[in-house]
mmCIF file of C-alpha atoms in Angstrom:
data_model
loop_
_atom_site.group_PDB
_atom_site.id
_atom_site.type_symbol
_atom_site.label_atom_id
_atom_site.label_comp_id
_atom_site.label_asym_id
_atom_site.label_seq_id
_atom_site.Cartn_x
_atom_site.Cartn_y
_atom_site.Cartn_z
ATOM 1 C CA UNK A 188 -5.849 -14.677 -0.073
ATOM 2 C CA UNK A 189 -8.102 -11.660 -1.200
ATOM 3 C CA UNK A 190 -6.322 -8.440 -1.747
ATOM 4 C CA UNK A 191 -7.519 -5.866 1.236
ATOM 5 C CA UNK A 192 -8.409 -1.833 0.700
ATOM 6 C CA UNK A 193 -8.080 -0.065 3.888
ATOM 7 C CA UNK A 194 -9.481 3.472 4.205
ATOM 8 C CA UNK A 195 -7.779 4.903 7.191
ATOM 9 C CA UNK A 196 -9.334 8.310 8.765
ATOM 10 C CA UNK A 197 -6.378 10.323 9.795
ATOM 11 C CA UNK A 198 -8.149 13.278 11.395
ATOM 12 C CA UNK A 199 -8.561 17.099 10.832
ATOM 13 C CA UNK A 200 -4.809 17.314 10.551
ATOM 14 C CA UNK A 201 -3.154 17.119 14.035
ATOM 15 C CA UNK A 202 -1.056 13.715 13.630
ATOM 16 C CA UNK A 203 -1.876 13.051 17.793
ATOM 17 C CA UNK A 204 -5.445 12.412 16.694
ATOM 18 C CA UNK A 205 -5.038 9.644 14.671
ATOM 19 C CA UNK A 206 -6.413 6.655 16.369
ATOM 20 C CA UNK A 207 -4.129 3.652 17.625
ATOM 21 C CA UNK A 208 -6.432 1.305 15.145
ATOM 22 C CA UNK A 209 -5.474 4.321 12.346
ATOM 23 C CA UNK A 210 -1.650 4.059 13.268
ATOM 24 C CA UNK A 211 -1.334 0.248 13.100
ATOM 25 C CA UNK A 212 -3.591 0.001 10.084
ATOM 26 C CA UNK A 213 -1.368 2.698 8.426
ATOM 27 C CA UNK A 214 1.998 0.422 9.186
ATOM 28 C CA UNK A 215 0.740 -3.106 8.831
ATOM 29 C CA UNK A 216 -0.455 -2.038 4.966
ATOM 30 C CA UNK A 217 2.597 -3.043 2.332
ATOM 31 C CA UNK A 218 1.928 0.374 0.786
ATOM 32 C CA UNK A 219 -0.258 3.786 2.011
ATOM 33 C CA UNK A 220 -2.004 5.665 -0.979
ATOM 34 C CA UNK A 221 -2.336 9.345 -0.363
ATOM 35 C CA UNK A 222 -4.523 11.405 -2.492
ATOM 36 C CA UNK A 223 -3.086 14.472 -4.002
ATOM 37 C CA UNK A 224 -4.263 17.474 -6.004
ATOM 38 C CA UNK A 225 -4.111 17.458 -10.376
ATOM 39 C CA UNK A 226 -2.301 20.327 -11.542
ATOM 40 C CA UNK A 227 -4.042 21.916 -14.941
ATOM 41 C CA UNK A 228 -2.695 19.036 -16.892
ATOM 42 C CA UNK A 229 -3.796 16.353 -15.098
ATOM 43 C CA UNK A 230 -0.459 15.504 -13.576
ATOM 44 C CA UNK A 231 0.592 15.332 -9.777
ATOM 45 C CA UNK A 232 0.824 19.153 -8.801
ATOM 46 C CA UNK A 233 3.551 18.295 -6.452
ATOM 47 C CA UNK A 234 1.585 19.956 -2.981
ATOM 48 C CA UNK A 235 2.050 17.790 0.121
ATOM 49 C CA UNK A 236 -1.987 17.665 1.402
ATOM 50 C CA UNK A 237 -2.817 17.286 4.442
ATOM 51 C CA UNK A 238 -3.518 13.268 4.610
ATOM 52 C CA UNK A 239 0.317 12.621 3.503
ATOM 53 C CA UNK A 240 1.618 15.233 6.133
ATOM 54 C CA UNK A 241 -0.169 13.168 8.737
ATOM 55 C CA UNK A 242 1.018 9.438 7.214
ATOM 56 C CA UNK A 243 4.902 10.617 7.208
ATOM 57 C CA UNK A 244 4.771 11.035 10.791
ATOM 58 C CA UNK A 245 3.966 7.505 11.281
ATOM 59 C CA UNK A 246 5.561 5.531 8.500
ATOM 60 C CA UNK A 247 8.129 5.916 5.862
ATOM 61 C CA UNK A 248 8.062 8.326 2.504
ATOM 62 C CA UNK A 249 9.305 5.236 0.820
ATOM 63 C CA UNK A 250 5.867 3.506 2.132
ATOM 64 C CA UNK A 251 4.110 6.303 0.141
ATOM 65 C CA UNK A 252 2.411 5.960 -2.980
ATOM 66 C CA UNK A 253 0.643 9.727 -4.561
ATOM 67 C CA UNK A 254 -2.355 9.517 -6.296
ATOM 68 C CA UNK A 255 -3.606 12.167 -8.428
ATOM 69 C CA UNK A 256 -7.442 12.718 -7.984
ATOM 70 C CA UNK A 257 -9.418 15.922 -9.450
ATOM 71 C CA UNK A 258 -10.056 17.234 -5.688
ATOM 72 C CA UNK A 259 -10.403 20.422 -6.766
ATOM 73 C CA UNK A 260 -12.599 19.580 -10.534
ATOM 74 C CA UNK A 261 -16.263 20.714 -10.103
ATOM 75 C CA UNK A 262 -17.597 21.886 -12.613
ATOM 76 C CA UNK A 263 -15.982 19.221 -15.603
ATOM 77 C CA UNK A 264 -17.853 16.198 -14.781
ATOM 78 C CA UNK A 265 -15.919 13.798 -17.509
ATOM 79 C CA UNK A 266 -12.524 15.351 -16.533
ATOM 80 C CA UNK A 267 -13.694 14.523 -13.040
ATOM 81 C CA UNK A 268 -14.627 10.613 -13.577
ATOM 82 C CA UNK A 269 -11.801 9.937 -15.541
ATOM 83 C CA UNK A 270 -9.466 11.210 -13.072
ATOM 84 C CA UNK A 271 -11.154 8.923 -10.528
ATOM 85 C CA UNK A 272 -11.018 6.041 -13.182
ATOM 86 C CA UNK A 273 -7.243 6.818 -13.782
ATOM 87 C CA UNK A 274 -6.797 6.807 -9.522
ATOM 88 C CA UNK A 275 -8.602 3.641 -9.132
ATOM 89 C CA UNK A 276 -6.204 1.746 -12.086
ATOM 90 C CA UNK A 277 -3.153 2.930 -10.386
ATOM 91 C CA UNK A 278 -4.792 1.599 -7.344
ATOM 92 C CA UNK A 279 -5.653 -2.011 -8.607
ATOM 93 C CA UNK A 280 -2.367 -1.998 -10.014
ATOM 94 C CA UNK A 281 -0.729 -2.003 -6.651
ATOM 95 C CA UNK A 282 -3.341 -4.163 -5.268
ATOM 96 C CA UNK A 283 -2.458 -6.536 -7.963
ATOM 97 C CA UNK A 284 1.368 -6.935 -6.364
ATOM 98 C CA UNK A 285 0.835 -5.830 -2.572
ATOM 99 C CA UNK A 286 -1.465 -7.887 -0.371
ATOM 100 C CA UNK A 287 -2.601 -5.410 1.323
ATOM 101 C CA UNK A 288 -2.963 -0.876 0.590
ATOM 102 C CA UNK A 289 -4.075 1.877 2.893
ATOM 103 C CA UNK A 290 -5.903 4.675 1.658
ATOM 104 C CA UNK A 291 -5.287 7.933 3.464
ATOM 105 C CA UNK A 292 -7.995 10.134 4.058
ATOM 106 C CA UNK A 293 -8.393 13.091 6.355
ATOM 107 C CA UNK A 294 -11.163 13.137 8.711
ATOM 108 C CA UNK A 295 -12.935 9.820 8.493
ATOM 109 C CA UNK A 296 -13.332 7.789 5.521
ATOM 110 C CA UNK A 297 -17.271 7.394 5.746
ATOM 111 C CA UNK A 298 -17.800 11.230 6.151
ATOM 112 C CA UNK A 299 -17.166 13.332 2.259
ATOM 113 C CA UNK A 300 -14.635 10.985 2.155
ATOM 114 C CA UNK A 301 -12.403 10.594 -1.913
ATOM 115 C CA UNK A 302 -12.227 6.797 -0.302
ATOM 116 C CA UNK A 303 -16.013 6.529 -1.176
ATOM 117 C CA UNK A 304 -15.409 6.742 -4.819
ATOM 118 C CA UNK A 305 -12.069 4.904 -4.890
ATOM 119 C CA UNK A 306 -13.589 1.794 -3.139
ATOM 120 C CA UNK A 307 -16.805 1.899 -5.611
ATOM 121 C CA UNK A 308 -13.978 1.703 -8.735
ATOM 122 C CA UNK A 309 -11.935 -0.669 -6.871
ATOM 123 C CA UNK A 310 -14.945 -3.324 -6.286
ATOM 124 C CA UNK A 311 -15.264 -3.291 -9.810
ATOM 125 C CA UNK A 312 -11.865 -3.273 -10.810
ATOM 126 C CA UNK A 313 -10.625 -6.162 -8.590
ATOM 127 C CA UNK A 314 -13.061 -8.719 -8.086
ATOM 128 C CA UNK A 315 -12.926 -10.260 -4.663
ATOM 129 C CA UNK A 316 -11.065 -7.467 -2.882
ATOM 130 C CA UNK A 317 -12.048 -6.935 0.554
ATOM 131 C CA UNK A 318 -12.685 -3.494 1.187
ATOM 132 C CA UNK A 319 -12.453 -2.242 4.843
ATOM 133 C CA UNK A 320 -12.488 1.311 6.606
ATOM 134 C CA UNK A 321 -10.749 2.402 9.737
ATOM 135 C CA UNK A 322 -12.948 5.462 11.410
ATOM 136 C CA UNK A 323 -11.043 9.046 12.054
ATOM 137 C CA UNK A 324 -11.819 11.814 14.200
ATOM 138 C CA UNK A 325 -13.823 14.423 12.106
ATOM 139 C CA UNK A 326 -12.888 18.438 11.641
ATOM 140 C CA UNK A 327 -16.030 18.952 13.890
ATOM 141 C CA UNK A 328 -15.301 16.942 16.755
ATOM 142 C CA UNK A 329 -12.036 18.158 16.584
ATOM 143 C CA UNK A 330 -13.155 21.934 16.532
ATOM 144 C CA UNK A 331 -15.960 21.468 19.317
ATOM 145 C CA UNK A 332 -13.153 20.108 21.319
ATOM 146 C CA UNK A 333 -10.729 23.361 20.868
ATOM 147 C CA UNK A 334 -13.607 25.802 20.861
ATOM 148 C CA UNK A 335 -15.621 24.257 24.036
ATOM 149 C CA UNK A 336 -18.806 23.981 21.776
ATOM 150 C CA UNK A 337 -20.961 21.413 22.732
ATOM 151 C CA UNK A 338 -22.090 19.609 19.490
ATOM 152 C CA UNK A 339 -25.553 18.087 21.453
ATOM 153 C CA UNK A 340 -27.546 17.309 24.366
ATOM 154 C CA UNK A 341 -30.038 15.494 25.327
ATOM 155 C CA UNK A 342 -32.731 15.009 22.555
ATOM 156 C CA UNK A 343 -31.034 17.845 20.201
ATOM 157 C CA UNK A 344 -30.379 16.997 16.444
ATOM 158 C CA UNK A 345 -27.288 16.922 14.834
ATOM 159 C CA UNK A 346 -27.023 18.727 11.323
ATOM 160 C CA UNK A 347 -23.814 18.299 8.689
ATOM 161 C CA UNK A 348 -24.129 20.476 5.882
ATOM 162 C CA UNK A 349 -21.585 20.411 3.207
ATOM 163 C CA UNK A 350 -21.578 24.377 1.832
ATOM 164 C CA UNK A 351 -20.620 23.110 -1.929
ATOM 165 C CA UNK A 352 -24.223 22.381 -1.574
ATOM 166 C CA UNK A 353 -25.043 25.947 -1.659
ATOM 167 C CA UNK A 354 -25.781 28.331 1.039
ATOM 168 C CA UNK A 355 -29.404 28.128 1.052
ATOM 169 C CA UNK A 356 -29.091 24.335 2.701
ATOM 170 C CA UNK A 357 -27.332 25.768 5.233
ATOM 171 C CA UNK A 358 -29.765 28.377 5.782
ATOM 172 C CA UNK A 359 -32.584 25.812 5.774
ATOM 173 C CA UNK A 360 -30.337 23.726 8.502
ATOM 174 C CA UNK A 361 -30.415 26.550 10.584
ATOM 175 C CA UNK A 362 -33.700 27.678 10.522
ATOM 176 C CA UNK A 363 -34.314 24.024 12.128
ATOM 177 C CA UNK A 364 -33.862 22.522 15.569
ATOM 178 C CA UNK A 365 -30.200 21.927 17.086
ATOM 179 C CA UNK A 366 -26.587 22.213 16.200
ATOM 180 C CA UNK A 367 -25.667 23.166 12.619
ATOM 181 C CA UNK A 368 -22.330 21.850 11.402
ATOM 182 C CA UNK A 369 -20.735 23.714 8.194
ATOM 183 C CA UNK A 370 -18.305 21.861 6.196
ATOM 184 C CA UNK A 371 -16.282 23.147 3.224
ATOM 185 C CA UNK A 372 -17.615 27.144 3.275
ATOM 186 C CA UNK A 373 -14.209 29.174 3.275
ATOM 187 C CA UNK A 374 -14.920 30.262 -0.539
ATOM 188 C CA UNK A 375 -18.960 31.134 1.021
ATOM 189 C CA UNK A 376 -18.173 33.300 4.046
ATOM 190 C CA UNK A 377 -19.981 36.058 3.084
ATOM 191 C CA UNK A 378 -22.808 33.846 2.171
ATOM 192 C CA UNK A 379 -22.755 31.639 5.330
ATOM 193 C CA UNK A 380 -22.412 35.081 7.617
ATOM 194 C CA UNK A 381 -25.819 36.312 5.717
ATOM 195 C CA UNK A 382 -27.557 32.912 6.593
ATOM 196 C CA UNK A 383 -26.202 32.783 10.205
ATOM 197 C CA UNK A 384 -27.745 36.435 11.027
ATOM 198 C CA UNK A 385 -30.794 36.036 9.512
ATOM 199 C CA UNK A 386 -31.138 33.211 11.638
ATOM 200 C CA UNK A 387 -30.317 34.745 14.607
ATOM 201 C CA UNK A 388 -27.534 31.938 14.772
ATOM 202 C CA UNK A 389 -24.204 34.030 14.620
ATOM 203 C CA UNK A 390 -23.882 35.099 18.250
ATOM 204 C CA UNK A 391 -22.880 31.210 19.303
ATOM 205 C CA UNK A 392 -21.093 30.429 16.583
ATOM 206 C CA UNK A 393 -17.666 29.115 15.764
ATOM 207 C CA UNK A 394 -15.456 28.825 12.839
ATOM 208 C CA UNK A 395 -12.288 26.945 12.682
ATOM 209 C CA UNK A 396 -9.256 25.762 9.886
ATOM 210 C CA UNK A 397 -6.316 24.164 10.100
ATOM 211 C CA UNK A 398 -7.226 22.770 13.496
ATOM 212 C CA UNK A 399 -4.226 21.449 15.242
ATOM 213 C CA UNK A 400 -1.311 23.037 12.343
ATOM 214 C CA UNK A 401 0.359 25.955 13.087
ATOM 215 C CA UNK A 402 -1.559 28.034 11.091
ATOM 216 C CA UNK A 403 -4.804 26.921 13.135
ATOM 217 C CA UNK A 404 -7.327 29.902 13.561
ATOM 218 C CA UNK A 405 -10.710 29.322 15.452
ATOM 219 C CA UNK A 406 -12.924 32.431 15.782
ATOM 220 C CA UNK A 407 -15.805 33.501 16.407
ATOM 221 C CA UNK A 408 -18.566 33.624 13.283
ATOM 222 C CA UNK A 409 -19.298 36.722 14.257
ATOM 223 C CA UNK A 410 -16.014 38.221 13.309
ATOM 224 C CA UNK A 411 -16.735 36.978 9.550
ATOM 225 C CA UNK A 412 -16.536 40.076 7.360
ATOM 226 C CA UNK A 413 -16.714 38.315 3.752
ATOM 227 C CA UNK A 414 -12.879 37.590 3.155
ATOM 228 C CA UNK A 415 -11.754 34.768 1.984
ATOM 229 C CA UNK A 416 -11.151 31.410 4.371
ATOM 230 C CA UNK A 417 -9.344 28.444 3.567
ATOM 231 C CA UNK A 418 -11.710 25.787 1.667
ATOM 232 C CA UNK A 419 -12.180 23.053 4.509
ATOM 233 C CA UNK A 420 -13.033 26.000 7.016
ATOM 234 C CA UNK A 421 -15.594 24.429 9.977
ATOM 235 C CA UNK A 422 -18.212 26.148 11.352
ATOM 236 C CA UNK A 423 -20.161 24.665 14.318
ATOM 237 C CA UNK A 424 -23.511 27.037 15.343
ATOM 238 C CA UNK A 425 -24.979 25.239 17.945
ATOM 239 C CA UNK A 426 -28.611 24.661 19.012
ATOM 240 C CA UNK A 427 -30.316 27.409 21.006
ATOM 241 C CA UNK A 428 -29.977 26.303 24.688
ATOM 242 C CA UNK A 429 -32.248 27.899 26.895
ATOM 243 C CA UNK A 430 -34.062 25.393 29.303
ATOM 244 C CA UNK A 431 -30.428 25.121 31.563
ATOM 245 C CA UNK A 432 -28.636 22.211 32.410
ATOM 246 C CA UNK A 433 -30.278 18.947 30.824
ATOM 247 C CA UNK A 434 -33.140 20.831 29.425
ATOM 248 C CA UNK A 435 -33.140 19.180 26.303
ATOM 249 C CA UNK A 436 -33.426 15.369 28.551
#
């Protein structure tokens, strides 16, 4: 039988959102691969992300394998590959002995997802392996939900901007039609606060991190003052409503 690579979405963070299909996917697999942070030498840094946090509530620590991927390497683009290369040996290793391995990633595996790059290597690496994703409920579902914005209606648009992309993609989001979702701006605050006023986006908008943890904060973007977020801060600004209910049909 062909060896199977399972990207499982676990959610924003909040184990109760990970789907039924994510849970059983996550126990059937003979081992679950959780991504985890390089330290400066390369090495395992030894911080519990937020993927594993959400696995260990549903299967054992003994079930877990850490992976080391350069999550946080930008701007060295060889230290970069070669930690994905190293990640996707360890990988095909297991694969070679276990019929079947999960891959752990929060939100959903299709959406900025480290699974993208570990199933291109893995294709490669093991020929034949079926390669097969499980979808996950995303940080801005998750944050419309706690927030009560309403992501779209009617005809409206639907806008994901990463802000490692810079802040002037998100300012050319916003200057278009409906809902503008931010991903990845805590280090560009002060940058994504500019773009939001001159706009005239900021009054409706939301901001949200560790959605679901204890240390959950969702305000609103107008309370940005240029300090620091955490790095997978949300921000949702949604599209200017003014035609009342189902104007946008």
């Amino acid at each position: 039988m062909s060896s199977r690579l399972i990207g499982v979405g676990v959610g924003p963070g909040d184990p109760e959102l990970v789907t039924v299909k994510g849970v059983n996917a996550l126990r059937e697999a003979e081992v679950v691969v959780v991504p985890v942070m390089a330290a400066a030498d390369g090495k395992d840094g030894g911080e519990r992300g937020r993927a594993e946090a959400t696995v260990l509530h549903y299967v054992p620590e003994e079930k877990v394998v850490r992976v080391v991927f350069a999550l946080n390497e930008r701007s060295d683009r060889a230290r970069r590959e070669a930690a994905w290369d190293a990640a996707g040996e360890r990988v095909a290793r297991l694969l070679e002995t276990r019929g079947s391995v999960a891959f752990a990633t929060i939100g959903d595996p299709n959406v900025y997802s480290t699974f993208t790059y570990l199933a291109q290597t893995i294709t490669e690496l093991v020929p034949g392996v079926v390669v097969e994703t499980v979808p996950g409920i995303t940080a801005m579902q998750d944050l419309a939900a706690r927030s009560g914005a309403v992501l779209t209606e009617g005809t409206e648009p639907l806008t994901l901007v990463p802000v490692t992309a810079g802040a002037a993609a998100l300012k050319d989001a916003l200057n278009g039609p409906g809902t503008v979702v931010a991903y990845k701006f805590g280090r560009q605050s002060q940058e994504v606060a500019e773009a939001l006023r001159e706009t005239g986006r900021i009054d409706d908008a939301v901001w949200g991190s560790a959605l679901g943890l204890e240390s959950e904060s969702i305000r609103p973007a107008a309370d940005l003052d240029g300090a620091p977020l955490p790095y997978l801060s949300t921000l949702i600004a949604p599209a200017r409503r003014d035609g009342g209910r189902g104007g946008k049909l």
